[in-house]
mmCIF file of C-alpha atoms and ligand atoms in Angstrom:
data_model
loop_
_atom_site.group_PDB
_atom_site.id
_atom_site.type_symbol
_atom_site.label_atom_id
_atom_site.label_comp_id
_atom_site.label_asym_id
_atom_site.label_seq_id
_atom_site.Cartn_x
_atom_site.Cartn_y
_atom_site.Cartn_z
ATOM 1 C CA MET A 1 -38.816 50.721 -9.508
ATOM 2 C CA GLN A 2 -35.426 51.552 -8.249
ATOM 3 C CA LYS A 3 -35.787 49.206 -5.496
ATOM 4 C CA SER A 4 -36.835 46.279 -7.602
ATOM 5 C CA LEU A 5 -33.979 47.037 -9.990
ATOM 6 C CA PHE A 6 -31.687 46.920 -7.069
ATOM 7 C CA ALA A 7 -33.221 43.582 -5.954
ATOM 8 C CA LEU A 8 -32.752 42.246 -9.520
ATOM 9 C CA ALA A 9 -29.083 43.289 -9.575
ATOM 10 C CA ALA A 10 -28.558 41.745 -6.140
ATOM 11 C CA ALA A 11 -30.158 38.510 -7.313
ATOM 12 C CA ALA A 12 -27.965 38.465 -10.358
ATOM 13 C CA ALA A 13 -24.837 39.096 -8.284
ATOM 14 C CA LEU A 14 -25.922 36.297 -5.936
ATOM 15 C CA THR A 15 -26.387 33.900 -9.019
ATOM 16 C CA LEU A 16 -23.000 34.928 -10.382
ATOM 17 C CA SER A 17 -21.257 34.402 -7.032
ATOM 18 C CA ILE A 18 -22.667 30.951 -6.415
ATOM 19 C CA THR A 19 -22.179 29.807 -10.044
ATOM 20 C CA PRO A 20 -18.630 28.457 -9.495
ATOM 21 C CA ALA A 21 -19.666 26.579 -6.398
ATOM 22 C CA VAL A 22 -22.425 24.990 -8.327
ATOM 23 C CA ALA A 23 -20.121 24.066 -11.171
ATOM 24 C CA GLU A 24 -17.770 22.388 -8.727
ATOM 25 C CA GLN A 25 -20.702 20.280 -7.492
ATOM 26 C CA LYS A 26 -21.111 18.762 -10.879
ATOM 27 C CA TYR A 27 -20.108 15.080 -11.031
ATOM 28 C CA GLN A 28 -17.596 13.900 -13.555
ATOM 29 C CA PRO A 29 -18.826 11.303 -16.079
ATOM 30 C CA GLU A 30 -15.871 9.155 -14.986
ATOM 31 C CA TYR A 31 -13.432 9.063 -12.002
ATOM 32 C CA ARG A 32 -9.879 7.616 -12.395
ATOM 33 C CA LEU A 33 -8.674 5.124 -9.830
ATOM 34 C CA SER A 34 -5.021 4.208 -9.609
ATOM 35 C CA THR A 35 -3.481 0.926 -8.448
ATOM 36 C CA VAL A 36 -0.076 -0.613 -9.028
ATOM 37 C CA LEU A 37 -1.219 -4.147 -9.532
ATOM 38 C CA GLY A 38 -4.138 -5.363 -11.788
ATOM 39 C CA THR A 39 -6.813 -7.895 -11.333
ATOM 40 C CA ALA A 40 -4.474 -10.900 -11.339
ATOM 41 C CA PHE A 41 -3.674 -9.861 -7.737
ATOM 42 C CA PRO A 42 -5.756 -9.259 -4.556
ATOM 43 C CA TRP A 43 -4.799 -5.586 -4.875
ATOM 44 C CA GLY A 44 -6.337 -5.105 -8.352
ATOM 45 C CA LYS A 45 -9.284 -7.206 -7.342
ATOM 46 C CA GLY A 46 -9.720 -4.811 -4.381
ATOM 47 C CA GLY A 47 -9.819 -1.759 -6.593
ATOM 48 C CA GLU A 48 -12.221 -3.467 -9.128
ATOM 49 C CA ARG A 49 -14.540 -4.432 -6.281
ATOM 50 C CA TRP A 50 -14.554 -0.898 -4.809
ATOM 51 C CA ALA A 51 -15.536 0.584 -8.178
ATOM 52 C CA GLU A 52 -18.306 -2.006 -8.547
ATOM 53 C CA LEU A 53 -19.645 -1.370 -4.993
ATOM 54 C CA VAL A 54 -19.602 2.438 -5.531
ATOM 55 C CA LYS A 55 -21.518 2.141 -8.713
ATOM 56 C CA GLU A 56 -24.137 -0.089 -7.026
ATOM 57 C CA LYS A 57 -24.429 2.087 -3.824
ATOM 58 C CA THR A 58 -24.625 5.452 -5.737
ATOM 59 C CA GLN A 59 -27.070 4.125 -8.357
ATOM 60 C CA GLY A 60 -24.480 4.776 -11.048
ATOM 61 C CA ARG A 61 -23.929 8.438 -10.036
ATOM 62 C CA ILE A 62 -20.264 7.770 -9.497
ATOM 63 C CA ASN A 63 -18.596 5.866 -12.184
ATOM 64 C CA ILE A 64 -14.999 4.686 -11.576
ATOM 65 C CA LYS A 65 -12.491 3.458 -14.112
ATOM 66 C CA MET A 66 -9.401 1.587 -12.811
ATOM 67 C CA TYR A 67 -5.893 2.374 -14.114
ATOM 68 C CA PRO A 68 -3.534 -0.384 -12.974
ATOM 69 C CA GLY A 69 0.191 -0.335 -13.448
ATOM 70 C CA THR A 70 0.140 3.109 -11.958
ATOM 71 C CA SER A 71 -0.373 4.194 -15.559
ATOM 72 C CA LEU A 72 -1.518 7.667 -14.704
ATOM 73 C CA VAL A 73 1.963 8.474 -13.501
ATOM 74 C CA ALA A 74 3.688 6.376 -16.195
ATOM 75 C CA GLY A 75 4.388 3.625 -13.776
ATOM 76 C CA ASP A 76 6.341 5.742 -11.334
ATOM 77 C CA GLN A 77 4.562 4.521 -8.156
ATOM 78 C CA THR A 78 6.465 6.888 -5.829
ATOM 79 C CA ARG A 79 4.803 9.856 -7.692
ATOM 80 C CA GLU A 80 1.334 8.392 -7.147
ATOM 81 C CA PHE A 81 0.505 10.258 -3.943
ATOM 82 C CA THR A 82 1.465 13.602 -5.372
ATOM 83 C CA ALA A 83 -0.715 12.931 -8.420
ATOM 84 C CA ILE A 84 -3.707 12.203 -6.102
ATOM 85 C CA ARG A 85 -3.134 15.377 -4.185
ATOM 86 C CA GLN A 86 -3.010 17.373 -7.452
ATOM 87 C CA GLY A 87 -6.105 15.711 -8.890
ATOM 88 C CA VAL A 88 -4.346 13.858 -11.862
ATOM 89 C CA ILE A 89 -5.678 10.730 -9.968
ATOM 90 C CA ASP A 90 -9.144 10.927 -8.435
ATOM 91 C CA LEU A 91 -9.080 7.772 -6.212
ATOM 92 C CA ALA A 92 -6.459 5.129 -5.395
ATOM 93 C CA VAL A 93 -5.804 1.894 -3.586
ATOM 94 C CA GLY A 94 -2.126 2.428 -2.765
ATOM 95 C CA SER A 95 0.681 0.881 -0.816
ATOM 96 C CA SER A 96 2.073 2.435 2.428
ATOM 97 C CA ILE A 97 5.469 1.991 0.772
ATOM 98 C CA ASN A 98 4.884 3.824 -2.337
ATOM 99 C CA TRP A 99 3.353 6.910 -0.514
ATOM 100 C CA SER A 100 5.898 7.113 2.242
ATOM 101 C CA PRO A 101 8.248 9.473 0.424
ATOM 102 C CA GLN A 102 5.441 12.086 0.812
ATOM 103 C CA VAL A 103 3.798 10.851 3.965
ATOM 104 C CA LYS A 104 6.816 10.091 6.390
ATOM 105 C CA GLU A 105 4.483 8.374 8.962
ATOM 106 C CA LEU A 106 3.755 5.602 6.431
ATOM 107 C CA ASN A 107 7.336 4.461 6.770
ATOM 108 C CA LEU A 108 6.187 2.936 10.083
ATOM 109 C CA PHE A 109 4.988 -0.224 8.296
ATOM 110 C CA SER A 110 8.324 -0.725 6.640
ATOM 111 C CA LEU A 111 10.277 -0.805 9.837
ATOM 112 C CA PRO A 112 11.993 -4.256 9.620
ATOM 113 C CA PHE A 113 10.618 -6.851 11.864
ATOM 114 C CA LEU A 114 8.224 -4.523 13.670
ATOM 115 C CA VAL A 115 4.928 -6.397 12.683
ATOM 116 C CA PRO A 116 5.184 -10.109 13.378
ATOM 117 C CA ASP A 117 1.770 -11.391 12.161
ATOM 118 C CA TYR A 118 -1.744 -10.734 10.875
ATOM 119 C CA ARG A 119 -2.974 -10.098 14.513
ATOM 120 C CA ALA A 120 -0.429 -7.278 14.920
ATOM 121 C CA THR A 121 -1.327 -5.917 11.524
ATOM 122 C CA ASP A 122 -4.989 -5.646 12.379
ATOM 123 C CA ALA A 123 -4.213 -4.232 15.875
ATOM 124 C CA LEU A 124 -2.300 -1.389 14.145
ATOM 125 C CA THR A 125 -4.788 -0.623 11.256
ATOM 126 C CA GLN A 126 -7.904 -0.858 13.430
ATOM 127 C CA GLY A 127 -6.433 0.864 16.424
ATOM 128 C CA GLU A 128 -4.990 4.265 17.444
ATOM 129 C CA THR A 129 -2.070 3.807 15.214
ATOM 130 C CA GLY A 130 -4.303 3.601 12.125
ATOM 131 C CA LYS A 131 -6.257 6.696 13.263
ATOM 132 C CA MET A 132 -2.846 8.571 13.507
ATOM 133 C CA ILE A 133 -1.821 7.344 10.079
ATOM 134 C CA PHE A 134 -5.145 8.554 8.550
ATOM 135 C CA LYS A 135 -4.680 11.935 10.190
ATOM 136 C CA ALA A 136 -1.307 12.202 8.603
ATOM 137 C CA ILE A 137 -2.728 11.432 5.296
ATOM 138 C CA GLU A 138 -5.440 13.936 5.658
ATOM 139 C CA LYS A 139 -2.871 16.508 6.662
ATOM 140 C CA ASN A 140 -1.192 15.821 3.345
ATOM 141 C CA GLY A 141 -4.429 16.815 1.489
ATOM 142 C CA VAL A 142 -5.901 13.417 0.607
ATOM 143 C CA VAL A 143 -9.019 11.696 2.108
ATOM 144 C CA PRO A 144 -8.393 8.102 3.597
ATOM 145 C CA LEU A 145 -11.278 5.792 3.848
ATOM 146 C CA ALA A 146 -10.357 2.170 4.416
ATOM 147 C CA TRP A 147 -7.442 -0.302 4.780
ATOM 148 C CA GLY A 148 -6.437 -3.150 2.501
ATOM 149 C CA GLU A 149 -3.303 -5.221 2.312
ATOM 150 C CA ASN A 150 -0.538 -6.223 -0.093
ATOM 151 C CA GLY A 151 0.907 -8.615 2.352
ATOM 152 C CA PHE A 152 3.993 -9.875 4.132
ATOM 153 C CA ARG A 153 6.972 -9.386 1.938
ATOM 154 C CA GLU A 154 9.248 -12.348 1.409
ATOM 155 C CA ILE A 155 12.636 -12.384 -0.239
ATOM 156 C CA SER A 156 13.646 -14.226 -3.354
ATOM 157 C CA ASN A 157 16.758 -14.583 -5.451
ATOM 158 C CA SER A 158 18.316 -16.393 -8.361
ATOM 159 C CA LYS A 159 21.643 -17.484 -6.545
ATOM 160 C CA HIS A 160 21.294 -19.603 -3.476
ATOM 161 C CA GLU A 161 19.345 -20.162 -0.250
ATOM 162 C CA ILE A 162 19.214 -17.236 2.172
ATOM 163 C CA LYS A 163 19.135 -18.434 5.853
ATOM 164 C CA THR A 164 21.149 -15.642 7.583
ATOM 165 C CA PRO A 165 22.342 -12.201 6.485
ATOM 166 C CA ALA A 166 25.702 -13.753 5.449
ATOM 167 C CA ASP A 167 23.966 -15.431 2.558
ATOM 168 C CA MET A 168 22.930 -11.929 1.228
ATOM 169 C CA LYS A 169 26.358 -10.502 1.211
ATOM 170 C CA GLY A 170 27.037 -8.517 -2.013
ATOM 171 C CA MET A 171 23.852 -9.820 -3.619
ATOM 172 C CA LYS A 172 21.976 -7.210 -5.731
ATOM 173 C CA PHE A 173 18.251 -6.554 -4.778
ATOM 174 C CA ARG A 174 15.659 -4.580 -6.341
ATOM 175 C CA VAL A 175 14.026 -2.561 -3.631
ATOM 176 C CA VAL A 176 10.883 -0.324 -3.545
ATOM 177 C CA GLY A 177 10.167 3.444 -3.138
ATOM 178 C CA SER A 178 11.270 4.543 0.256
ATOM 179 C CA PRO A 179 14.967 5.099 1.155
ATOM 180 C CA LEU A 180 14.324 3.176 4.261
ATOM 181 C CA PHE A 181 14.713 -0.103 2.072
ATOM 182 C CA ASN A 182 18.160 1.031 1.004
ATOM 183 C CA ASP A 183 19.134 1.285 4.580
ATOM 184 C CA THR A 184 17.641 -2.086 5.481
ATOM 185 C CA PHE A 185 19.315 -4.067 2.757
ATOM 186 C CA THR A 186 22.593 -2.180 3.189
ATOM 187 C CA ALA A 187 22.561 -3.069 6.903
ATOM 188 C CA LEU A 188 22.097 -6.678 5.878
ATOM 189 C CA GLY A 189 25.262 -6.560 3.785
ATOM 190 C CA ALA A 190 23.434 -6.615 0.419
ATOM 191 C CA ASN A 191 23.430 -4.296 -2.562
ATOM 192 C CA PRO A 192 20.139 -2.562 -2.953
ATOM 193 C CA THR A 193 18.851 -0.679 -6.131
ATOM 194 C CA GLN A 194 15.616 1.248 -6.064
ATOM 195 C CA MET A 195 13.365 0.814 -9.029
ATOM 196 C CA SER A 196 9.664 0.790 -9.891
ATOM 197 C CA TRP A 197 7.720 -2.484 -10.185
ATOM 198 C CA ALA A 198 7.439 -1.960 -13.993
ATOM 199 C CA ASP A 199 11.390 -1.867 -14.199
ATOM 200 C CA ALA A 200 11.834 -4.779 -11.623
ATOM 201 C CA GLN A 201 10.607 -7.550 -13.795
ATOM 202 C CA PRO A 202 12.877 -6.930 -16.766
ATOM 203 C CA ALA A 203 15.806 -6.439 -14.315
ATOM 204 C CA LEU A 204 15.149 -9.773 -12.771
ATOM 205 C CA ALA A 205 14.798 -11.469 -16.137
ATOM 206 C CA SER A 206 18.084 -9.943 -17.527
ATOM 207 C CA GLY A 207 19.908 -10.758 -14.241
ATOM 208 C CA ALA A 208 20.592 -7.078 -13.653
ATOM 209 C CA VAL A 209 19.511 -7.794 -10.144
ATOM 210 C CA ASP A 210 19.728 -11.199 -8.245
ATOM 211 C CA GLY A 211 16.695 -10.721 -6.127
ATOM 212 C CA GLN A 212 13.518 -8.903 -5.005
ATOM 213 C CA GLU A 213 11.043 -8.922 -2.114
ATOM 214 C CA ASN A 214 7.205 -9.135 -2.481
ATOM 215 C CA PRO A 215 4.184 -10.883 -1.014
ATOM 216 C CA ILE A 216 3.664 -14.481 -2.180
ATOM 217 C CA SER A 217 0.405 -13.498 -4.030
ATOM 218 C CA VAL A 218 2.576 -11.122 -6.092
ATOM 219 C CA PHE A 219 5.497 -13.626 -6.569
ATOM 220 C CA LEU A 220 2.845 -16.096 -7.894
ATOM 221 C CA GLY A 221 0.639 -13.689 -9.807
ATOM 222 C CA ALA A 222 3.667 -12.060 -11.621
ATOM 223 C CA LYS A 223 5.142 -15.522 -12.238
ATOM 224 C CA ILE A 224 8.432 -14.409 -10.715
ATOM 225 C CA SER A 225 9.730 -18.031 -10.591
ATOM 226 C CA THR A 226 9.899 -17.950 -14.444
ATOM 227 C CA VAL A 227 12.597 -15.191 -14.301
ATOM 228 C CA GLY A 228 14.925 -17.404 -12.507
ATOM 229 C CA GLN A 229 13.912 -16.617 -8.942
ATOM 230 C CA LYS A 230 14.390 -20.127 -7.491
ATOM 231 C CA TYR A 231 15.118 -19.416 -3.855
ATOM 232 C CA LEU A 232 12.564 -17.909 -1.582
ATOM 233 C CA THR A 233 12.969 -17.167 2.141
ATOM 234 C CA GLN A 234 10.017 -16.658 4.526
ATOM 235 C CA TRP A 235 11.250 -14.077 6.814
ATOM 236 C CA GLY A 236 8.131 -11.947 7.116
ATOM 237 C CA TYR A 237 10.076 -8.770 7.703
ATOM 238 C CA MET A 238 7.118 -6.466 6.976
ATOM 239 C CA ASN A 239 3.561 -6.406 6.019
ATOM 240 C CA ASP A 240 2.622 -3.764 3.421
ATOM 241 C CA PRO A 241 -0.913 -2.298 4.080
ATOM 242 C CA LEU A 242 -2.968 -0.620 1.229
ATOM 243 C CA ILE A 243 -5.055 2.379 1.711
ATOM 244 C CA PHE A 244 -8.183 3.443 -0.161
ATOM 245 C CA VAL A 245 -8.190 7.134 -0.647
ATOM 246 C CA VAL A 246 -9.969 9.932 -2.638
ATOM 247 C CA ASN A 247 -8.686 13.425 -3.867
ATOM 248 C CA ARG A 248 -10.037 16.032 -1.472
ATOM 249 C CA ARG A 249 -11.689 18.242 -3.978
ATOM 250 C CA VAL A 250 -13.408 15.313 -5.683
ATOM 251 C CA TRP A 251 -14.485 14.162 -2.196
ATOM 252 C CA GLU A 252 -15.958 17.598 -1.431
ATOM 253 C CA SER A 253 -17.865 17.662 -4.774
ATOM 254 C CA TRP A 254 -19.999 14.764 -3.733
ATOM 255 C CA SER A 255 -23.164 14.818 -1.646
ATOM 256 C CA LYS A 256 -22.977 13.573 1.965
ATOM 257 C CA ALA A 257 -25.042 10.572 1.008
ATOM 258 C CA ASP A 258 -22.605 9.732 -1.890
ATOM 259 C CA GLN A 259 -19.610 10.238 0.358
ATOM 260 C CA ASP A 260 -21.000 7.780 2.811
ATOM 261 C CA ALA A 261 -21.659 5.267 0.025
ATOM 262 C CA VAL A 262 -18.087 5.560 -1.194
ATOM 263 C CA ARG A 263 -16.664 5.145 2.228
ATOM 264 C CA GLU A 264 -18.895 2.088 2.948
ATOM 265 C CA ALA A 265 -17.916 0.581 -0.399
ATOM 266 C CA ALA A 266 -14.219 1.185 0.483
ATOM 267 C CA ILE A 267 -14.510 -0.563 3.805
ATOM 268 C CA GLN A 268 -16.342 -3.512 2.433
ATOM 269 C CA ALA A 269 -13.936 -3.895 -0.583
ATOM 270 C CA GLY A 270 -10.934 -3.492 1.886
ATOM 271 C CA LYS A 271 -12.279 -6.257 4.154
ATOM 272 C CA GLU A 272 -12.755 -8.497 1.146
ATOM 273 C CA GLU A 273 -9.387 -7.627 -0.308
ATOM 274 C CA ILE A 274 -7.637 -8.418 3.046
ATOM 275 C CA ALA A 275 -9.250 -11.914 3.137
ATOM 276 C CA LEU A 276 -8.131 -12.459 -0.374
ATOM 277 C CA ALA A 277 -4.534 -11.233 0.352
ATOM 278 C CA ARG A 278 -4.215 -13.840 3.182
ATOM 279 C CA LYS A 279 -5.882 -16.755 1.432
ATOM 280 C CA GLY A 280 -3.572 -19.738 1.111
ATOM 281 C CA LEU A 281 -0.954 -18.167 3.452
ATOM 282 C CA THR A 282 -2.193 -19.181 6.909
ATOM 283 C CA ALA A 283 -1.509 -22.183 9.123
ATOM 284 C CA THR A 284 -4.932 -23.740 8.281
ATOM 285 C CA ASP A 285 -4.458 -23.170 4.518
ATOM 286 C CA ASN A 286 -0.979 -22.925 3.041
ATOM 287 C CA SER A 287 -2.000 -23.688 -0.523
ATOM 288 C CA LEU A 288 -0.071 -20.781 -1.919
ATOM 289 C CA TRP A 289 3.164 -21.970 -0.311
ATOM 290 C CA LYS A 290 2.511 -25.280 -1.888
ATOM 291 C CA GLU A 291 2.017 -23.605 -5.257
ATOM 292 C CA VAL A 292 5.379 -21.946 -4.897
ATOM 293 C CA GLU A 293 7.153 -25.160 -4.079
ATOM 294 C CA ALA A 294 5.431 -26.824 -7.125
ATOM 295 C CA GLN A 295 7.319 -24.358 -9.225
ATOM 296 C CA ASN A 296 10.526 -25.802 -8.225
ATOM 297 C CA VAL A 297 11.254 -22.999 -5.882
ATOM 298 C CA LYS A 298 13.292 -23.817 -2.807
ATOM 299 C CA VAL A 299 11.427 -22.310 0.241
ATOM 300 C CA THR A 300 13.661 -21.610 3.232
ATOM 301 C CA ARG A 301 12.267 -20.869 6.738
ATOM 302 C CA PRO A 302 14.987 -19.412 9.066
ATOM 303 C CA ASN A 303 14.654 -20.663 12.703
ATOM 304 C CA ALA A 304 14.461 -18.326 15.566
ATOM 305 C CA VAL A 305 18.169 -17.969 16.089
ATOM 306 C CA GLU A 306 18.771 -17.235 12.357
ATOM 307 C CA LEU A 307 15.950 -14.672 12.270
ATOM 308 C CA GLU A 308 17.484 -12.974 15.239
ATOM 309 C CA GLN A 309 20.467 -12.215 13.176
ATOM 310 C CA PHE A 310 18.374 -10.294 10.714
ATOM 311 C CA LYS A 311 16.592 -8.326 13.453
ATOM 312 C CA LYS A 312 19.890 -7.471 15.137
ATOM 313 C CA LEU A 313 21.547 -6.048 12.079
ATOM 314 C CA THR A 314 18.408 -3.959 11.157
ATOM 315 C CA GLN A 315 17.871 -2.641 14.716
ATOM 316 C CA PRO A 316 19.884 0.580 13.939
ATOM 317 C CA VAL A 317 17.659 1.079 10.745
ATOM 318 C CA ARG A 318 14.523 1.027 13.113
ATOM 319 C CA GLU A 319 16.016 3.435 15.514
ATOM 320 C CA LYS A 320 17.140 5.895 12.771
ATOM 321 C CA TRP A 321 13.726 5.852 10.960
ATOM 322 C CA ALA A 322 11.765 6.116 14.204
ATOM 323 C CA LYS A 323 12.849 9.787 14.330
ATOM 324 C CA THR A 324 11.560 10.430 10.764
ATOM 325 C CA ILE A 325 8.308 8.645 11.432
ATOM 326 C CA GLY A 326 7.791 10.231 14.870
ATOM 327 C CA THR A 327 8.585 8.537 18.084
ATOM 328 C CA ASP A 328 5.117 8.927 19.523
ATOM 329 C CA LEU A 329 3.676 6.979 16.619
ATOM 330 C CA VAL A 330 6.305 4.250 16.763
ATOM 331 C CA LYS A 331 5.796 3.802 20.579
ATOM 332 C CA LYS A 332 1.938 3.740 19.988
ATOM 333 C CA ALA A 333 2.391 1.065 17.380
ATOM 334 C CA GLU A 334 4.799 -1.038 19.555
ATOM 335 C CA ALA A 335 2.232 -0.830 22.435
ATOM 336 C CA GLU A 336 -0.609 -1.886 20.238
ATOM 337 C CA ILE A 337 1.433 -4.810 18.860
ATOM 338 C CA ALA A 338 2.432 -5.943 22.295
ATOM 339 C CA ALA A 339 -1.281 -5.755 23.483
ATOM 340 C CA SER A 340 -2.406 -7.799 20.566
ATOM 341 C CA HIS A 341 -0.217 -10.661 21.708
ATOM 342 C CA LYS A 342 -1.454 -10.790 25.324
HETATM 343 O O1 LIG B 401 6.602 -2.485 -6.264
HETATM 344 C C1 LIG B 401 6.282 -3.433 -5.591
HETATM 345 O O2 LIG B 401 7.117 -4.238 -5.145
HETATM 346 C C2 LIG B 401 4.870 -3.594 -5.104
HETATM 347 C C3 LIG B 401 4.047 -4.044 -6.280
HETATM 348 O O3 LIG B 401 4.721 -4.602 -4.102
HETATM 349 C C4 LIG B 401 4.340 -2.311 -4.522
HETATM 350 O O4 LIG B 401 3.758 -1.465 -5.246
HETATM 351 C C5 LIG B 401 4.686 -1.947 -3.185
#
């Protein structure tokens, strides 16, 4: 009798002790996915596609709702990573720029004139560099799954053509999250102001700033030419990758099979999103550039000598930031870029 009572108590204790773990395993009716841009852009389409593929591959067990405009952090995109880590956001497709205040290694992609083209981009994200970056994200408490792309960021303004840094002198530019951009634009003789994307558009419209930099798909999708941005320079100074991630606790609450499904969905959505982000911006299909020109925007393409002036002035920024990013990572990236061009 005593023995069986004891067994009963032990069983009860066991049940009690495993209850919290079981509760954690419970799936939420809905998971919140954060993006900066919505479905008028490759970025938002990538998020939407991920959600769709996850639903399909998990037979509806994981149901994702997308929140564009970084609305879960009131549009403050530099706070997005912290919100993912804390669980305010469950999943995100986010820019390397917006998360670099928290994950220093992500500043790598913002080093001016480091990544020359798509081949070099792919060499980094698909190579050792990409693995090192994913490790850094993991170390910061978030689970990285796949790469996407915002795109090469080109510079526009309302004043005049920019061919060399001299043309930027004293001009006011809206820049994005990381302080690295302040350094780059200051080195070029311009006057940078950091603000969110939500604030950027009214600032351009009112003339509070003269210019901005963003991929062509964003310039077109957000109709930036309608707020007086009539000069655009293709300088390709950086390509901004996107990363598909999940909050760690949410990730651990899913079965192995569902984790695999979410990862596969992210990889597939990422591939499709990258193709979309590059569409119309290649040598064989430059239809997006034609669209820009059709909006009465003067497109300027600096020659090699002119480009060299931008590179030379921003070289000290690269050297300064390499220390923050980690010289091993920067060296690895440079080697992978060089190898991609052999
Ligand atoms: O804020 C921007 O410029 C944007 C939309 O490109 C990013 O989120 C990095």
